GROMACS .gro file of C-alpha atoms in nm:
model
  368
    1UNK     CA    1  11.812   9.547  16.221
    2UNK     CA    2  11.956   9.317  16.118
    3UNK     CA    3  12.080   9.095  15.815
    4UNK     CA    4  12.095   8.687  15.796
    5UNK     CA    5  12.407   8.631  15.653
    6UNK     CA    6  12.463   8.261  15.451
    7UNK     CA    7  12.796   8.121  15.423
    8UNK     CA    8  12.895   8.015  15.109
    9UNK     CA    9  13.046   7.694  15.117
   10UNK     CA   10  13.022   7.556  14.777
   11UNK     CA   11  13.130   7.905  14.544
   12UNK     CA   12  13.122   7.613  14.246
   13UNK     CA   13  12.805   7.534  14.274
   14UNK     CA   14  12.674   7.896  14.345
   15UNK     CA   15  12.822   7.990  14.032
   16UNK     CA   16  13.035   8.219  14.153
   17UNK     CA   17  13.384   8.193  13.967
   18UNK     CA   18  13.641   8.409  14.117
   19UNK     CA   19  13.889   8.592  13.887
   20UNK     CA   20  14.266   8.843  14.055
   21UNK     CA   21  14.038   9.124  14.203
   22UNK     CA   22  13.635   8.979  14.112
   23UNK     CA   23  13.364   8.782  14.188
   24UNK     CA   24  13.140   8.689  13.929
   25UNK     CA   25  12.795   8.494  13.898
   26UNK     CA   26  12.587   8.384  13.601
   27UNK     CA   27  12.428   8.639  13.470
   28UNK     CA   28  12.031   8.585  13.546
   29UNK     CA   29  11.742   8.721  13.200
   30UNK     CA   30  11.463   8.919  13.214
   31UNK     CA   31  11.189   8.926  13.009
   32UNK     CA   32  10.925   9.230  12.969
   33UNK     CA   33  10.685   9.437  12.793
   34UNK     CA   34  10.757   9.782  12.633
   35UNK     CA   35  10.596  10.061  12.896
   36UNK     CA   36  10.635   9.809  13.211
   37UNK     CA   37  10.910   9.700  13.527
   38UNK     CA   38  11.191   9.558  13.594
   39UNK     CA   39  11.339   9.439  13.894
   40UNK     CA   40  11.734   9.325  13.855
   41UNK     CA   41  11.842   9.194  14.147
   42UNK     CA   42  12.206   9.249  14.265
   43UNK     CA   43  12.308   9.114  14.679
   44UNK     CA   44  12.657   9.030  14.761
   45UNK     CA   45  12.598   8.727  15.058
   46UNK     CA   46  12.948   8.663  15.267
   47UNK     CA   47  12.998   8.598  15.651
   48UNK     CA   48  13.195   8.947  15.693
   49UNK     CA   49  13.059   9.202  15.793
   50UNK     CA   50  13.125   9.522  15.526
   51UNK     CA   51  12.952   9.714  15.444
   52UNK     CA   52  12.922   9.880  15.054
   53UNK     CA   53  13.034  10.227  14.939
   54UNK     CA   54  13.075  10.192  14.590
   55UNK     CA   55  12.799  10.052  14.330
   56UNK     CA   56  12.804  10.124  13.976
   57UNK     CA   57  12.541   9.948  13.710
   58UNK     CA   58  12.646   9.958  13.357
   59UNK     CA   59  12.459   9.863  13.039
   60UNK     CA   60  12.614   9.692  12.723
   61UNK     CA   61  12.383   9.777  12.395
   62UNK     CA   62  12.613   9.562  12.179
   63UNK     CA   63  12.944   9.503  12.054
   64UNK     CA   64  12.941   9.800  11.837
   65UNK     CA   65  12.790  10.028  12.123
   66UNK     CA   66  12.931  10.190  12.377
   67UNK     CA   67  12.909  10.095  12.738
   68UNK     CA   68  12.668  10.356  12.901
   69UNK     CA   69  12.661  10.445  13.265
   70UNK     CA   70  12.337  10.344  13.397
   71UNK     CA   71  12.346  10.428  13.781
   72UNK     CA   72  12.576  10.481  14.032
   73UNK     CA   73  12.582  10.518  14.370
   74UNK     CA   74  12.906  10.632  14.639
   75UNK     CA   75  12.883  10.820  14.993
   76UNK     CA   76  12.494  10.665  15.089
   77UNK     CA   77  12.396  10.896  14.708
   78UNK     CA   78  12.218  10.720  14.431
   79UNK     CA   79  12.289  10.915  14.129
   80UNK     CA   80  12.085  10.837  13.769
   81UNK     CA   81  12.287  10.879  13.452
   82UNK     CA   82  12.174  11.009  13.125
   83UNK     CA   83  11.839  10.880  12.964
   84UNK     CA   84  11.768  10.670  13.258
   85UNK     CA   85  11.643  10.985  13.500
   86UNK     CA   86  11.420  11.001  13.686
   87UNK     CA   87  11.305  10.586  13.563
   88UNK     CA   88  11.582  10.420  13.766
   89UNK     CA   89  11.615  10.385  14.183
   90UNK     CA   90  11.783  10.135  14.367
   91UNK     CA   91  11.514   9.937  14.564
   92UNK     CA   92  11.791   9.705  14.750
   93UNK     CA   93  11.882   9.748  15.149
   94UNK     CA   94  12.295   9.852  15.147
   95UNK     CA   95  12.300   9.779  15.471
   96UNK     CA   96  12.231   9.413  15.341
   97UNK     CA   97  12.465   9.440  14.989
   98UNK     CA   98  12.156   9.431  14.819
   99UNK     CA   99  12.273   9.662  14.567
  100UNK     CA  100  11.933   9.537  14.316
  101UNK     CA  101  11.729   9.848  14.069
  102UNK     CA  102  11.474   9.913  13.943
  103UNK     CA  103  11.414  10.040  13.566
  104UNK     CA  104  11.078  10.174  13.475
  105UNK     CA  105  10.852  10.266  13.135
  106UNK     CA  106  11.074  10.016  12.977
  107UNK     CA  107  11.231  10.134  12.620
  108UNK     CA  108  11.306   9.953  12.328
  109UNK     CA  109  11.690  10.092  12.384
  110UNK     CA  110  11.752  10.031  12.731
  111UNK     CA  111  11.730   9.589  12.561
  112UNK     CA  112  12.071   9.503  12.663
  113UNK     CA  113  12.337   9.300  12.958
  114UNK     CA  114  12.379   9.536  13.258
  115UNK     CA  115  12.621   9.425  13.492
  116UNK     CA  116  12.647   9.538  13.888
  117UNK     CA  117  12.997   9.630  14.032
  118UNK     CA  118  12.958   9.588  14.403
  119UNK     CA  119  13.279   9.740  14.638
  120UNK     CA  120  13.271   9.668  14.988
  121UNK     CA  121  13.525   9.876  15.236
  122UNK     CA  122  13.827   9.717  15.275
  123UNK     CA  123  13.790   9.432  14.975
  124UNK     CA  124  14.039   9.471  14.658
  125UNK     CA  125  13.706   9.245  14.511
  126UNK     CA  126  13.458   9.330  14.292
  127UNK     CA  127  13.152   9.195  14.343
  128UNK     CA  128  12.977   9.167  13.970
  129UNK     CA  129  12.639   9.011  13.833
  130UNK     CA  130  12.519   8.999  13.477
  131UNK     CA  131  12.157   9.064  13.375
  132UNK     CA  132  12.051   8.971  13.006
  133UNK     CA  133  11.767   9.206  12.926
  134UNK     CA  134  11.565   9.116  12.653
  135UNK     CA  135  11.249   9.396  12.536
  136UNK     CA  136  10.937   9.268  12.337
  137UNK     CA  137  10.716   9.469  12.182
  138UNK     CA  138  10.413   9.720  12.450
  139UNK     CA  139  10.071   9.453  12.518
  140UNK     CA  140   9.739   9.644  12.446
  141UNK     CA  141   9.689   9.908  12.712
  142UNK     CA  142   9.339   9.938  12.569
  143UNK     CA  143   9.081   9.617  12.567
  144UNK     CA  144   8.791   9.669  12.380
  145UNK     CA  145   8.476   9.343  12.518
  146UNK     CA  146   8.127   9.310  12.472
  147UNK     CA  147   7.818   9.277  12.706
  148UNK     CA  148   7.830   8.926  12.880
  149UNK     CA  149   8.180   8.831  12.742
  150UNK     CA  150   8.527   8.692  13.000
  151UNK     CA  151   8.806   8.943  12.987
  152UNK     CA  152   9.148   8.914  13.069
  153UNK     CA  153   9.295   9.128  13.220
  154UNK     CA  154   9.726   9.088  13.285
  155UNK     CA  155   9.957   9.248  13.528
  156UNK     CA  156  10.289   9.134  13.573
  157UNK     CA  157  10.596   9.284  13.758
  158UNK     CA  158  10.895   9.045  13.674
  159UNK     CA  159  11.228   9.033  13.909
  160UNK     CA  160  11.478   8.808  13.861
  161UNK     CA  161  11.514   8.801  14.296
  162UNK     CA  162  11.206   8.629  14.448
  163UNK     CA  163  10.972   8.853  14.623
  164UNK     CA  164  10.716   8.760  14.863
  165UNK     CA  165  10.372   8.884  14.751
  166UNK     CA  166  10.217   9.028  14.991
  167UNK     CA  167   9.962   9.245  14.848
  168UNK     CA  168   9.745   9.248  14.501
  169UNK     CA  169   9.483   9.539  14.486
  170UNK     CA  170   9.250   9.653  14.154
  171UNK     CA  171   9.095   9.938  14.215
  172UNK     CA  172   8.812  10.063  13.854
  173UNK     CA  173   8.771  10.421  13.831
  174UNK     CA  174   8.483  10.430  13.596
  175UNK     CA  175   8.362  10.733  13.299
  176UNK     CA  176   8.122  10.924  13.612
  177UNK     CA  177   8.178  10.649  13.864
  178UNK     CA  178   8.398  10.719  14.160
  179UNK     CA  179   8.719  10.465  14.214
  180UNK     CA  180   8.595  10.174  14.350
  181UNK     CA  181   8.788   9.871  14.512
  182UNK     CA  182   8.740   9.470  14.211
  183UNK     CA  183   8.959   9.311  14.404
  184UNK     CA  184   9.227   9.239  14.670
  185UNK     CA  185   9.421   8.975  14.745
  186UNK     CA  186   9.603   8.979  15.133
  187UNK     CA  187   9.973   8.731  15.194
  188UNK     CA  188  10.031   8.591  15.556
  189UNK     CA  189  10.430   8.494  15.577
  190UNK     CA  190  10.391   8.389  15.892
  191UNK     CA  191  10.055   8.135  15.784
  192UNK     CA  192  10.155   8.139  15.410
  193UNK     CA  193   9.785   8.139  15.281
  194UNK     CA  194   9.643   8.390  15.016
  195UNK     CA  195   9.300   8.584  15.036
  196UNK     CA  196   9.093   8.695  14.825
  197UNK     CA  197   8.758   8.850  14.758
  198UNK     CA  198   8.621   9.053  14.562
  199UNK     CA  199   8.377   9.435  14.581
  200UNK     CA  200   8.029   9.587  14.510
  201UNK     CA  201   7.879   9.499  14.223
  202UNK     CA  202   8.187   9.293  14.042
  203UNK     CA  203   8.154   9.051  14.309
  204UNK     CA  204   8.134   8.680  14.245
  205UNK     CA  205   8.274   8.818  13.927
  206UNK     CA  206   8.608   8.844  13.920
  207UNK     CA  207   8.859   8.571  13.974
  208UNK     CA  208   9.255   8.536  14.013
  209UNK     CA  209   9.405   8.360  13.727
  210UNK     CA  210   9.835   8.466  13.775
  211UNK     CA  211  10.090   8.333  13.958
  212UNK     CA  212  10.122   8.497  14.273
  213UNK     CA  213  10.461   8.314  14.415
  214UNK     CA  214  10.538   8.429  14.000
  215UNK     CA  215  10.483   8.771  14.073
  216UNK     CA  216  10.115   8.803  13.856
  217UNK     CA  217   9.841   8.972  14.032
  218UNK     CA  218   9.595   8.888  13.676
  219UNK     CA  219   9.220   8.881  13.685
  220UNK     CA  220   8.971   8.769  13.459
  221UNK     CA  221   8.656   8.914  13.485
  222UNK     CA  222   8.332   8.738  13.385
  223UNK     CA  223   7.947   8.862  13.268
  224UNK     CA  224   8.066   9.204  13.149
  225UNK     CA  225   7.824   9.473  13.182
  226UNK     CA  226   7.819   9.888  13.029
  227UNK     CA  227   7.903  10.012  13.334
  228UNK     CA  228   8.252   9.821  13.412
  229UNK     CA  229   8.426  10.029  13.163
  230UNK     CA  230   8.672  10.212  13.245
  231UNK     CA  231   8.997  10.233  13.408
  232UNK     CA  232   9.176   9.917  13.659
  233UNK     CA  233   9.490  10.056  13.838
  234UNK     CA  234   9.671   9.761  13.883
  235UNK     CA  235   9.895   9.745  14.212
  236UNK     CA  236  10.105   9.455  14.331
  237UNK     CA  237  10.353   9.511  14.712
  238UNK     CA  238  10.642   9.313  14.753
  239UNK     CA  239  10.676   9.460  15.071
  240UNK     CA  240  10.838   9.833  14.992
  241UNK     CA  241  10.795   9.770  14.686
  242UNK     CA  242  10.474   9.880  14.463
  243UNK     CA  243  10.403   9.794  14.066
  244UNK     CA  244  10.159   9.964  13.925
  245UNK     CA  245   9.980   9.930  13.554
  246UNK     CA  246   9.622  10.079  13.400
  247UNK     CA  247   9.497   9.885  13.147
  248UNK     CA  248   9.168  10.091  12.973
  249UNK     CA  249   8.830   9.892  12.957
  250UNK     CA  250   8.596   9.978  12.657
  251UNK     CA  251   8.272   9.811  12.634
  252UNK     CA  252   7.989   9.718  12.320
  253UNK     CA  253   7.686   9.641  12.341
  254UNK     CA  254   7.573   9.324  12.261
  255UNK     CA  255   7.503   9.235  11.877
  256UNK     CA  256   7.142   9.234  11.837
  257UNK     CA  257   6.984   8.841  11.805
  258UNK     CA  258   6.738   8.789  11.578
  259UNK     CA  259   6.411   8.611  11.657
  260UNK     CA  260   6.258   8.318  11.519
  261UNK     CA  261   5.855   8.463  11.600
  262UNK     CA  262   5.533   8.270  11.479
  263UNK     CA  263   5.436   8.568  11.296
  264UNK     CA  264   5.745   8.501  11.066
  265UNK     CA  265   5.706   8.118  11.004
  266UNK     CA  266   5.333   8.238  10.875
  267UNK     CA  267   5.247   8.227  10.527
  268UNK     CA  268   5.319   8.585  10.329
  269UNK     CA  269   4.983   8.743  10.243
  270UNK     CA  270   4.996   8.934   9.940
  271UNK     CA  271   4.831   9.231   9.973
  272UNK     CA  272   4.534   9.379   9.728
  273UNK     CA  273   4.760   9.540   9.470
  274UNK     CA  274   4.912   9.263   9.368
  275UNK     CA  275   4.645   9.020   9.428
  276UNK     CA  276   4.499   9.186   9.139
  277UNK     CA  277   4.739   9.177   8.928
  278UNK     CA  278   4.777   8.823   8.963
  279UNK     CA  279   4.446   8.741   8.877
  280UNK     CA  280   4.410   9.016   8.592
  281UNK     CA  281   4.754   8.838   8.374
  282UNK     CA  282   4.602   8.487   8.444
  283UNK     CA  283   4.302   8.603   8.308
  284UNK     CA  284   4.404   8.792   8.002
  285UNK     CA  285   4.640   8.435   7.903
  286UNK     CA  286   4.359   8.221   7.935
  287UNK     CA  287   4.142   8.451   7.672
  288UNK     CA  288   4.434   8.496   7.429
  289UNK     CA  289   4.502   8.177   7.412
  290UNK     CA  290   4.183   8.021   7.189
  291UNK     CA  291   4.321   8.367   6.967
  292UNK     CA  292   4.687   8.262   6.963
  293UNK     CA  293   4.553   7.946   6.869
  294UNK     CA  294   4.307   8.045   6.555
  295UNK     CA  295   4.583   8.186   6.378
  296UNK     CA  296   4.795   7.894   6.427
  297UNK     CA  297   4.588   7.751   6.232
  298UNK     CA  298   4.527   7.987   5.956
  299UNK     CA  299   4.855   8.014   5.831
  300UNK     CA  300   4.927   7.671   5.839
  301UNK     CA  301   4.605   7.653   5.665
  302UNK     CA  302   4.742   7.956   5.430
  303UNK     CA  303   5.081   7.702   5.382
  304UNK     CA  304   4.809   7.428   5.266
  305UNK     CA  305   4.648   7.564   5.030
  306UNK     CA  306   4.952   7.722   4.790
  307UNK     CA  307   5.118   7.397   4.822
  308UNK     CA  308   4.872   7.234   4.673
  309UNK     CA  309   4.816   7.533   4.399
  310UNK     CA  310   5.204   7.451   4.339
  311UNK     CA  311   5.196   7.132   4.246
  312UNK     CA  312   4.881   7.231   4.031
  313UNK     CA  313   5.048   7.368   3.782
  314UNK     CA  314   5.314   7.143   3.802
  315UNK     CA  315   5.101   6.844   3.710
  316UNK     CA  316   5.019   7.103   3.410
  317UNK     CA  317   5.350   7.174   3.324
  318UNK     CA  318   5.426   6.764   3.377
  319UNK     CA  319   5.082   6.566   3.172
  320UNK     CA  320   5.040   6.817   2.913
  321UNK     CA  321   4.769   6.588   2.718
  322UNK     CA  322   4.563   6.649   3.028
  323UNK     CA  323   4.220   6.848   2.997
  324UNK     CA  324   4.010   6.930   3.234
  325UNK     CA  325   3.633   6.963   3.132
  326UNK     CA  326   3.359   7.142   3.387
  327UNK     CA  327   3.091   6.948   3.477
  328UNK     CA  328   2.777   7.143   3.532
  329UNK     CA  329   2.476   7.074   3.748
  330UNK     CA  330   2.154   7.202   3.884
  331UNK     CA  331   2.132   7.261   4.278
  332UNK     CA  332   1.783   7.249   4.392
  333UNK     CA  333   1.724   7.553   4.358
  334UNK     CA  334   1.766   7.554   3.975
  335UNK     CA  335   2.085   7.735   3.991
  336UNK     CA  336   2.425   7.577   3.835
  337UNK     CA  337   2.713   7.527   3.948
  338UNK     CA  338   2.977   7.418   3.767
  339UNK     CA  339   3.329   7.183   3.966
  340UNK     CA  340   3.647   7.246   3.786
  341UNK     CA  341   3.901   6.911   3.790
  342UNK     CA  342   4.200   6.912   3.903
  343UNK     CA  343   4.472   6.694   3.763
  344UNK     CA  344   4.652   6.522   4.063
  345UNK     CA  345   4.937   6.233   3.957
  346UNK     CA  346   4.917   6.012   4.239
  347UNK     CA  347   5.203   5.701   4.358
  348UNK     CA  348   5.193   5.392   4.213
  349UNK     CA  349   5.156   5.059   4.462
  350UNK     CA  350   5.417   4.864   4.358
  351UNK     CA  351   5.218   4.575   4.262
  352UNK     CA  352   5.102   4.716   3.856
  353UNK     CA  353   5.429   4.906   3.849
  354UNK     CA  354   5.353   4.982   3.391
  355UNK     CA  355   5.055   5.137   3.496
  356UNK     CA  356   4.950   5.446   3.617
  357UNK     CA  357   4.631   5.589   3.741
  358UNK     CA  358   4.542   5.965   3.771
  359UNK     CA  359   4.265   6.119   4.087
  360UNK     CA  360   4.085   6.418   4.023
  361UNK     CA  361   3.985   6.667   4.294
  362UNK     CA  362   3.665   6.839   4.253
  363UNK     CA  363   3.687   7.211   4.380
  364UNK     CA  364   3.346   7.333   4.326
  365UNK     CA  365   3.315   7.698   4.259
  366UNK     CA  366   2.992   7.856   4.311
  367UNK     CA  367   2.805   8.129   3.984
  368UNK     CA  368   2.627   8.323   4.113
   0.00000   0.00000   0.00000
């Protein structure tokens, strides 16, 4: 298969800068989350049909850190280096001068500038391209949702190169159920049309919300059921390249709703014991009320009698010439009764200030 070679007429417009022995391209930037994959492109386009004989990928983490080899290719042999073993591989077509690198299971320590160097047979120049990789904290791999709600499950493949998504597939694996297709998307390059379809009990409940042209195959699941809990695996196909991501979905029961029933709106009916207690309390209060009134009256009467006796004594002291003369009278029954006079000094009116009058109150004491 022959590769399509493009003629480069304006190197400046294509961000190429020529040096003595190097051909550099302005760096690209890529942002990924911990645990995701990243495709860093490195394609050298030339009018001459020359083969690649060496590719080097080098990581520069910072000013103080030393450069670190990631992978090198030589004589049809690709060799990952150090901690990148089992995590990196060349994904480009070497025959088409494509030395793109796929980095899987990205770690925080992977952040830095990746430089690709391509050397062609018979050429002294070295083609270089840099990719600045930014690493963000890991996205949650386990999601929680309640019955009846909707949930968005993301699936994005980050790449510096334009790759056409040919297929997106979501597979569900329940706690007890077998694997089941949730959603599929097909893209036909010739017709530039994509077809999507939901399957099984997910039918009419799953929608594609990601931008396919940006390698985004995210979906939204509506009307979540308890049986939807399980593992969801997303697969994004870019030609021969396949990116996969798994999300664990936990479904919790729906929150109980408090219903207002006619019975709840009825007035509260008291029980037999409560009614007896209330009636007894009211009756006791009514019976004790007259007794309380009588006690209050007697207390007030006693206070009045004491005050009167004290007043008489004070009057005798102030007017020693006043004498008490007992008054006798016979009752109808022939009994003799004695009235003792109690002298009380009254207040003299303003019209006669010089005159003084005395009032006598008689208290009768019955003699047997």
